[in-house]
PDB file of C-alpha atoms in Angstrom:
ATOM      1  CA  UNK A1101      94.731  98.346 121.772  1.00 42.00           C
ATOM      2  CA  UNK A1102      91.879  95.900 122.327  1.00 48.00           C
ATOM      3  CA  UNK A1103      90.094  96.646 125.614  1.00 50.00           C
ATOM      4  CA  UNK A1104      89.744  93.853 128.136  1.00 47.00           C
ATOM      5  CA  UNK A1105      85.948  94.089 127.924  1.00 47.00           C
ATOM      6  CA  UNK A1106      86.039  93.337 124.182  1.00 54.00           C
ATOM      7  CA  UNK A1107      88.293  90.327 124.797  1.00 52.00           C
ATOM      8  CA  UNK A1108      85.819  88.987 127.337  1.00 55.00           C
ATOM      9  CA  UNK A1109      82.946  89.462 124.882  1.00 62.00           C
ATOM     10  CA  UNK A1110      84.805  87.595 122.122  1.00 65.00           C
ATOM     11  CA  UNK A1111      85.589  84.788 124.543  1.00 71.00           C
ATOM     12  CA  UNK A1112      81.933  84.598 125.626  1.00 75.00           C
ATOM     13  CA  UNK A1113      80.813  84.523 121.975  1.00 87.00           C
ATOM     14  CA  UNK A1114      83.174  81.617 121.287  1.00 89.00           C
ATOM     15  CA  UNK A1115      81.912  79.788 124.371  1.00 91.00           C
ATOM     16  CA  UNK A1116      78.289  80.265 123.276  1.00 90.00           C
ATOM     17  CA  UNK A1117      79.114  79.065 119.753  1.00 92.00           C
ATOM     18  CA  UNK A1118      80.945  76.048 121.152  1.00 92.00           C
ATOM     19  CA  UNK A1119      77.904  75.139 123.249  1.00 93.00           C
ATOM     20  CA  UNK A1120      75.592  75.559 120.238  1.00 93.00           C
ATOM     21  CA  UNK A1121      77.836  73.315 118.140  1.00 94.00           C
ATOM     22  CA  UNK A1122      77.932  70.695 120.885  1.00 93.00           C
ATOM     23  CA  UNK A1123      74.108  70.695 120.967  1.00 94.00           C
ATOM     24  CA  UNK A1124      73.872  70.799 117.125  1.00 94.00           C
ATOM     25  CA  UNK A1125      71.804  73.963 117.572  1.00 93.00           C
ATOM     26  CA  UNK A1126      71.460  75.245 114.009  1.00 93.00           C
ATOM     27  CA  UNK A1127      69.361  78.246 115.048  1.00 93.00           C
ATOM     28  CA  UNK A1128      72.336  79.631 116.979  1.00 91.00           C
ATOM     29  CA  UNK A1129      75.278  78.204 115.014  1.00 92.00           C
ATOM     30  CA  UNK A1130      74.218  78.939 111.423  1.00 92.00           C
ATOM     31  CA  UNK A1131      73.988  82.749 111.794  1.00 92.00           C
ATOM     32  CA  UNK A1132      77.370  82.814 113.543  1.00 91.00           C
ATOM     33  CA  UNK A1133      78.997  80.818 110.752  1.00 93.00           C
ATOM     34  CA  UNK A1134      77.202  82.799 108.032  1.00 92.00           C
ATOM     35  CA  UNK A1135      78.404  86.146 109.380  1.00 92.00           C
ATOM     36  CA  UNK A1136      81.995  84.965 109.792  1.00 92.00           C
ATOM     37  CA  UNK A1137      83.253  86.091 106.360  1.00 92.00           C
ATOM     38  CA  UNK A1138      82.021  89.651 106.878  1.00 93.00           C
ATOM     39  CA  UNK A1139      83.469  89.741 110.405  1.00 93.00           C
ATOM     40  CA  UNK A1140      86.853  88.499 109.173  1.00 94.00           C
ATOM     41  CA  UNK A1141      86.872  91.011 106.332  1.00 95.00           C
ATOM     42  CA  UNK A1142      86.152  93.828 108.757  1.00 94.00           C
ATOM     43  CA  UNK A1143      88.867  92.670 111.165  1.00 94.00           C
ATOM     44  CA  UNK A1144      91.384  92.359 108.341  1.00 95.00           C
ATOM     45  CA  UNK A1145      90.611  95.841 107.053  1.00 96.00           C
ATOM     46  CA  UNK A1146      90.983  97.347 110.542  1.00 96.00           C
ATOM     47  CA  UNK A1147      94.307  95.541 111.003  1.00 96.00           C
ATOM     48  CA  UNK A1148      95.543  96.757 107.628  1.00 97.00           C
ATOM     49  CA  UNK A1149      94.622 100.370 108.420  1.00 97.00           C
ATOM     50  CA  UNK A1150      96.384 100.261 111.790  1.00 97.00           C
ATOM     51  CA  UNK A1151      99.498  98.670 110.257  1.00 97.00           C
ATOM     52  CA  UNK A1152      99.496 101.287 107.499  1.00 98.00           C
ATOM     53  CA  UNK A1153      99.274 104.070 110.118  1.00 97.00           C
ATOM     54  CA  UNK A1154     102.164 102.546 112.079  1.00 97.00           C
ATOM     55  CA  UNK A1155     104.305 102.269 108.947  1.00 97.00           C
ATOM     56  CA  UNK A1156     103.571 105.871 107.958  1.00 97.00           C
ATOM     57  CA  UNK A1157     104.381 107.107 111.461  1.00 97.00           C
ATOM     58  CA  UNK A1158     107.599 105.065 111.452  1.00 97.00           C
ATOM     59  CA  UNK A1159     108.630 106.585 108.099  1.00 97.00           C
ATOM     60  CA  UNK A1160     107.910 110.088 109.370  1.00 96.00           C
ATOM     61  CA  UNK A1161     109.914 109.399 112.522  1.00 96.00           C
ATOM     62  CA  UNK A1162     112.842 108.121 110.460  1.00 95.00           C
ATOM     63  CA  UNK A1163     112.723 111.287 108.340  1.00 95.00           C
ATOM     64  CA  UNK A1164     112.819 113.388 111.516  1.00 93.00           C
ATOM     65  CA  UNK A1165     115.793 111.406 112.837  1.00 91.00           C
ATOM     66  CA  UNK A1166     117.639 111.789 109.527  1.00 91.00           C
ATOM     67  CA  UNK A1167     116.991 115.544 109.454  1.00 89.00           C
ATOM     68  CA  UNK A1168     118.219 115.867 113.040  1.00 86.00           C
ATOM     69  CA  UNK A1169     121.407 113.945 112.264  1.00 83.00           C
ATOM     70  CA  UNK A1170     122.136 116.008 109.161  1.00 84.00           C
ATOM     71  CA  UNK A1171     121.281 119.406 110.669  1.00 81.00           C
ATOM     72  CA  UNK A1172     124.270 119.986 112.955  1.00 69.00           C
ATOM     73  CA  UNK A1173     127.552 118.400 113.858  1.00 65.00           C
ATOM     74  CA  UNK A1174     127.716 119.344 117.559  1.00 63.00           C
ATOM     75  CA  UNK A1175     125.232 117.985 120.092  1.00 72.00           C
ATOM     76  CA  UNK A1176     123.403 120.860 121.678  1.00 82.00           C
ATOM     77  CA  UNK A1177     120.956 120.614 124.553  1.00 82.00           C
ATOM     78  CA  UNK A1178     118.159 121.293 122.093  1.00 83.00           C
ATOM     79  CA  UNK A1179     119.295 118.436 119.868  1.00 84.00           C
ATOM     80  CA  UNK A1180     119.503 116.054 122.808  1.00 86.00           C
ATOM     81  CA  UNK A1181     115.975 117.019 123.837  1.00 88.00           C
ATOM     82  CA  UNK A1182     114.768 116.405 120.266  1.00 88.00           C
ATOM     83  CA  UNK A1183     116.453 112.987 120.263  1.00 90.00           C
ATOM     84  CA  UNK A1184     114.753 112.081 123.561  1.00 93.00           C
ATOM     85  CA  UNK A1185     111.419 113.135 122.090  1.00 94.00           C
ATOM     86  CA  UNK A1186     112.031 110.970 119.032  1.00 94.00           C
ATOM     87  CA  UNK A1187     112.961 108.046 121.294  1.00 95.00           C
ATOM     88  CA  UNK A1188     109.643 108.443 123.124  1.00 95.00           C
ATOM     89  CA  UNK A1189     107.777 108.504 119.820  1.00 96.00           C
ATOM     90  CA  UNK A1190     109.644 105.342 118.752  1.00 96.00           C
ATOM     91  CA  UNK A1191     108.692 103.620 122.013  1.00 97.00           C
ATOM     92  CA  UNK A1192     105.037 104.546 121.449  1.00 96.00           C
ATOM     93  CA  UNK A1193     105.210 103.110 117.922  1.00 97.00           C
ATOM     94  CA  UNK A1194     106.787  99.923 119.280  1.00 97.00           C
ATOM     95  CA  UNK A1195     103.934  99.626 121.784  1.00 97.00           C
ATOM     96  CA  UNK A1196     101.348 100.074 119.011  1.00 97.00           C
ATOM     97  CA  UNK A1197     103.072  97.411 116.909  1.00 97.00           C
ATOM     98  CA  UNK A1198     103.155  94.957 119.823  1.00 97.00           C
ATOM     99  CA  UNK A1199      99.467  95.567 120.525  1.00 96.00           C
ATOM    100  CA  UNK A1200      98.618  95.014 116.861  1.00 96.00           C
ATOM    101  CA  UNK A1201     100.674  91.806 116.801  1.00 97.00           C
ATOM    102  CA  UNK A1202      98.770  90.596 119.874  1.00 96.00           C
ATOM    103  CA  UNK A1203      95.460  91.386 118.150  1.00 94.00           C
ATOM    104  CA  UNK A1204      96.594  89.447 115.069  1.00 95.00           C
ATOM    105  CA  UNK A1205      97.557  86.467 117.215  1.00 96.00           C
ATOM    106  CA  UNK A1206      94.211  86.470 119.034  1.00 94.00           C
ATOM    107  CA  UNK A1207      92.303  86.868 115.761  1.00 94.00           C
ATOM    108  CA  UNK A1208      94.175  83.925 114.228  1.00 95.00           C
ATOM    109  CA  UNK A1209      93.372  81.741 117.250  1.00 95.00           C
ATOM    110  CA  UNK A1210      89.718  82.851 117.151  1.00 94.00           C
ATOM    111  CA  UNK A1211      89.514  82.022 113.440  1.00 95.00           C
ATOM    112  CA  UNK A1212      91.099  78.599 114.018  1.00 96.00           C
ATOM    113  CA  UNK A1213      88.614  77.888 116.807  1.00 95.00           C
ATOM    114  CA  UNK A1214      85.655  78.994 114.676  1.00 95.00           C
ATOM    115  CA  UNK A1215      86.844  76.927 111.704  1.00 95.00           C
ATOM    116  CA  UNK A1216      87.312  73.868 113.912  1.00 95.00           C
ATOM    117  CA  UNK A1217      83.846  74.286 115.413  1.00 95.00           C
ATOM    118  CA  UNK A1218      82.357  74.658 111.941  1.00 95.00           C
ATOM    119  CA  UNK A1219      84.070  71.477 110.712  1.00 95.00           C
ATOM    120  CA  UNK A1220      82.847  69.608 113.791  1.00 95.00           C
ATOM    121  CA  UNK A1221      79.336  70.978 113.289  1.00 95.00           C
ATOM    122  CA  UNK A1222      79.228  69.975 109.617  1.00 93.00           C
ATOM    123  CA  UNK A1223      80.529  66.484 110.251  1.00 94.00           C
ATOM    124  CA  UNK A1224      78.541  65.686 113.408  1.00 93.00           C
ATOM    125  CA  UNK A1225      75.250  67.562 113.044  1.00 91.00           C
ATOM    126  CA  UNK A1226      73.163  66.154 110.202  1.00 87.00           C
ATOM    127  CA  UNK A1227      70.829  68.546 108.360  1.00 80.00           C
ATOM    128  CA  UNK A1228      67.344  68.632 109.801  1.00 62.00           C
ATOM    129  CA  UNK A1229      68.489  67.850 113.349  1.00 49.00           C
ATOM    130  CA  UNK A1230      68.153  70.735 115.787  1.00 50.00           C
ATOM    131  CA  UNK A1231      68.613  69.615 119.395  1.00 49.00           C
ATOM    132  CA  UNK A1232      68.276  72.247 122.071  1.00 46.00           C
TER     133      UNK A1232
END
């Protein structure tokens, strides 16, 4: 899950970039745009790894559920406890998936904002001009 402090930092970075683009400040804007591909690659890799971990945990949980179903025909107290435990694990996986989906949504919005700022910068800030 993305901490609130990190979200605030990303928002502040976007605000600073937006102000630099508005001023046609190449000294600030160019490094931000140049590092964007590496930042996106890193974010994509982290998202992939988390999704892979969620999928693997979900598969393991499904195997445990299947084994529990096939192990006995009568519901014992021990089986009911195991089912409750599996339900809690499923809820935790659902929470992880929702958090990852929220991160993906925020990353997509951040990328759209950065791309829009870059297009604006390229079309409105002629080379050689650096207002501060």
